[in-house]
Coordinates of C-alpha atoms in Angstrom, one line a residue:
M1 CA 116.5 76.0 101.1
D2 CA 115.0 75.8 104.8
Q3 CA 113.3 78.9 105.9
K4 CA 115.4 78.9 108.5
Q5 CA 118.5 79.2 106.1
I6 CA 117.5 81.4 104.3
F7 CA 116.5 83.8 107.6
K8 CA 119.8 83.8 108.6
Q9 CA 120.6 84.9 105.2
M10 CA 119.2 87.9 105.3
L11 CA 119.7 89.4 108.7
N12 CA 123.7 88.2 108.0
F13 CA 123.0 91.1 105.3
N14 CA 120.7 93.1 106.6
K15 CA 124.1 93.3 109.4
S16 CA 126.6 93.7 107.4
S17 CA 124.4 96.2 105.3
F18 CA 124.3 98.5 108.3
N19 CA 127.7 98.0 109.6
N20 CA 129.9 98.9 106.2
A21 CA 127.0 102.9 106.1
F22 CA 127.7 102.5 110.2
S23 CA 130.6 102.6 109.3
T24 CA 131.0 104.9 106.5
L25 CA 128.7 107.7 108.6
A26 CA 131.2 107.4 111.5
M27 CA 134.0 108.1 108.8
A28 CA 132.5 111.2 107.3
Q29 CA 131.3 112.9 110.8
E30 CA 135.1 112.3 112.9
Q31 CA 135.9 114.4 108.7
M32 CA 133.6 116.9 110.0
E33 CA 134.6 117.3 113.6
T34 CA 138.1 117.2 112.7
V35 CA 136.7 120.0 109.8
G36 CA 134.7 122.2 112.7
K37 CA 137.8 121.7 115.5
S38 CA 140.1 123.0 113.3
F39 CA 137.7 126.7 112.2
F40 CA 136.6 126.8 115.7
E41 CA 140.1 126.8 117.1
Q42 CA 141.1 129.7 114.3
A43 CA 138.4 132.0 115.2
A44 CA 138.7 134.8 116.8
W45 CA 135.0 135.5 116.9
L46 CA 134.2 132.5 118.8
P47 CA 134.8 133.1 122.8
A48 CA 136.0 129.9 124.9
E49 CA 132.9 129.4 126.4
G50 CA 131.1 129.0 122.6
K51 CA 134.3 126.9 122.0
K52 CA 133.3 125.1 124.7
A53 CA 129.3 124.1 123.3
V54 CA 131.0 122.9 120.3
Q55 CA 133.1 121.0 121.7
D56 CA 130.6 119.3 123.9
W57 CA 128.1 119.4 121.3
L58 CA 130.7 116.9 119.4
D59 CA 130.9 115.2 122.0
A60 CA 127.5 114.2 122.8
C61 CA 126.9 113.3 119.1
K62 CA 130.1 111.2 119.1
K63 CA 128.7 109.2 122.5
G64 CA 124.9 109.2 120.9
R65 CA 126.7 107.8 118.1
E66 CA 128.2 105.0 120.0
E67 CA 125.4 103.9 122.1
Y68 CA 123.2 102.8 119.3
K69 CA 125.8 101.1 117.2
K70 CA 125.9 99.4 120.5
L71 CA 122.1 99.3 121.0
I72 CA 121.7 97.3 117.0
D73 CA 124.5 95.3 117.6
E74 CA 122.7 93.6 121.0
A75 CA 119.5 94.3 119.2
Y76 CA 121.4 91.6 116.1
K77 CA 122.8 88.7 119.0
K78 CA 118.9 88.4 120.3
V79 CA 118.0 87.6 117.3
E80 CA 120.7 85.4 116.4
V81 CA 119.6 83.9 119.5
F82 CA 116.6 82.9 118.1
L83 CA 118.4 81.0 115.1

């Protein structure tokens, strides 16, 4: 088998493994976000500023996750150019 073909198969396997793991992680984070929002919305002891801080933190986590995925996808595209 050609080395280029082997590398392409390895890259495709790695990309698919990453996408599956990332999707699983994203679903888990979204589920925990839903549970957390429900908990904090019902928390009478948490002031509005605290609830806003939690929401801002959740939004920052989501944005960071999306940016990370975008960077990884761009990196895979750059590697695929060489194939």
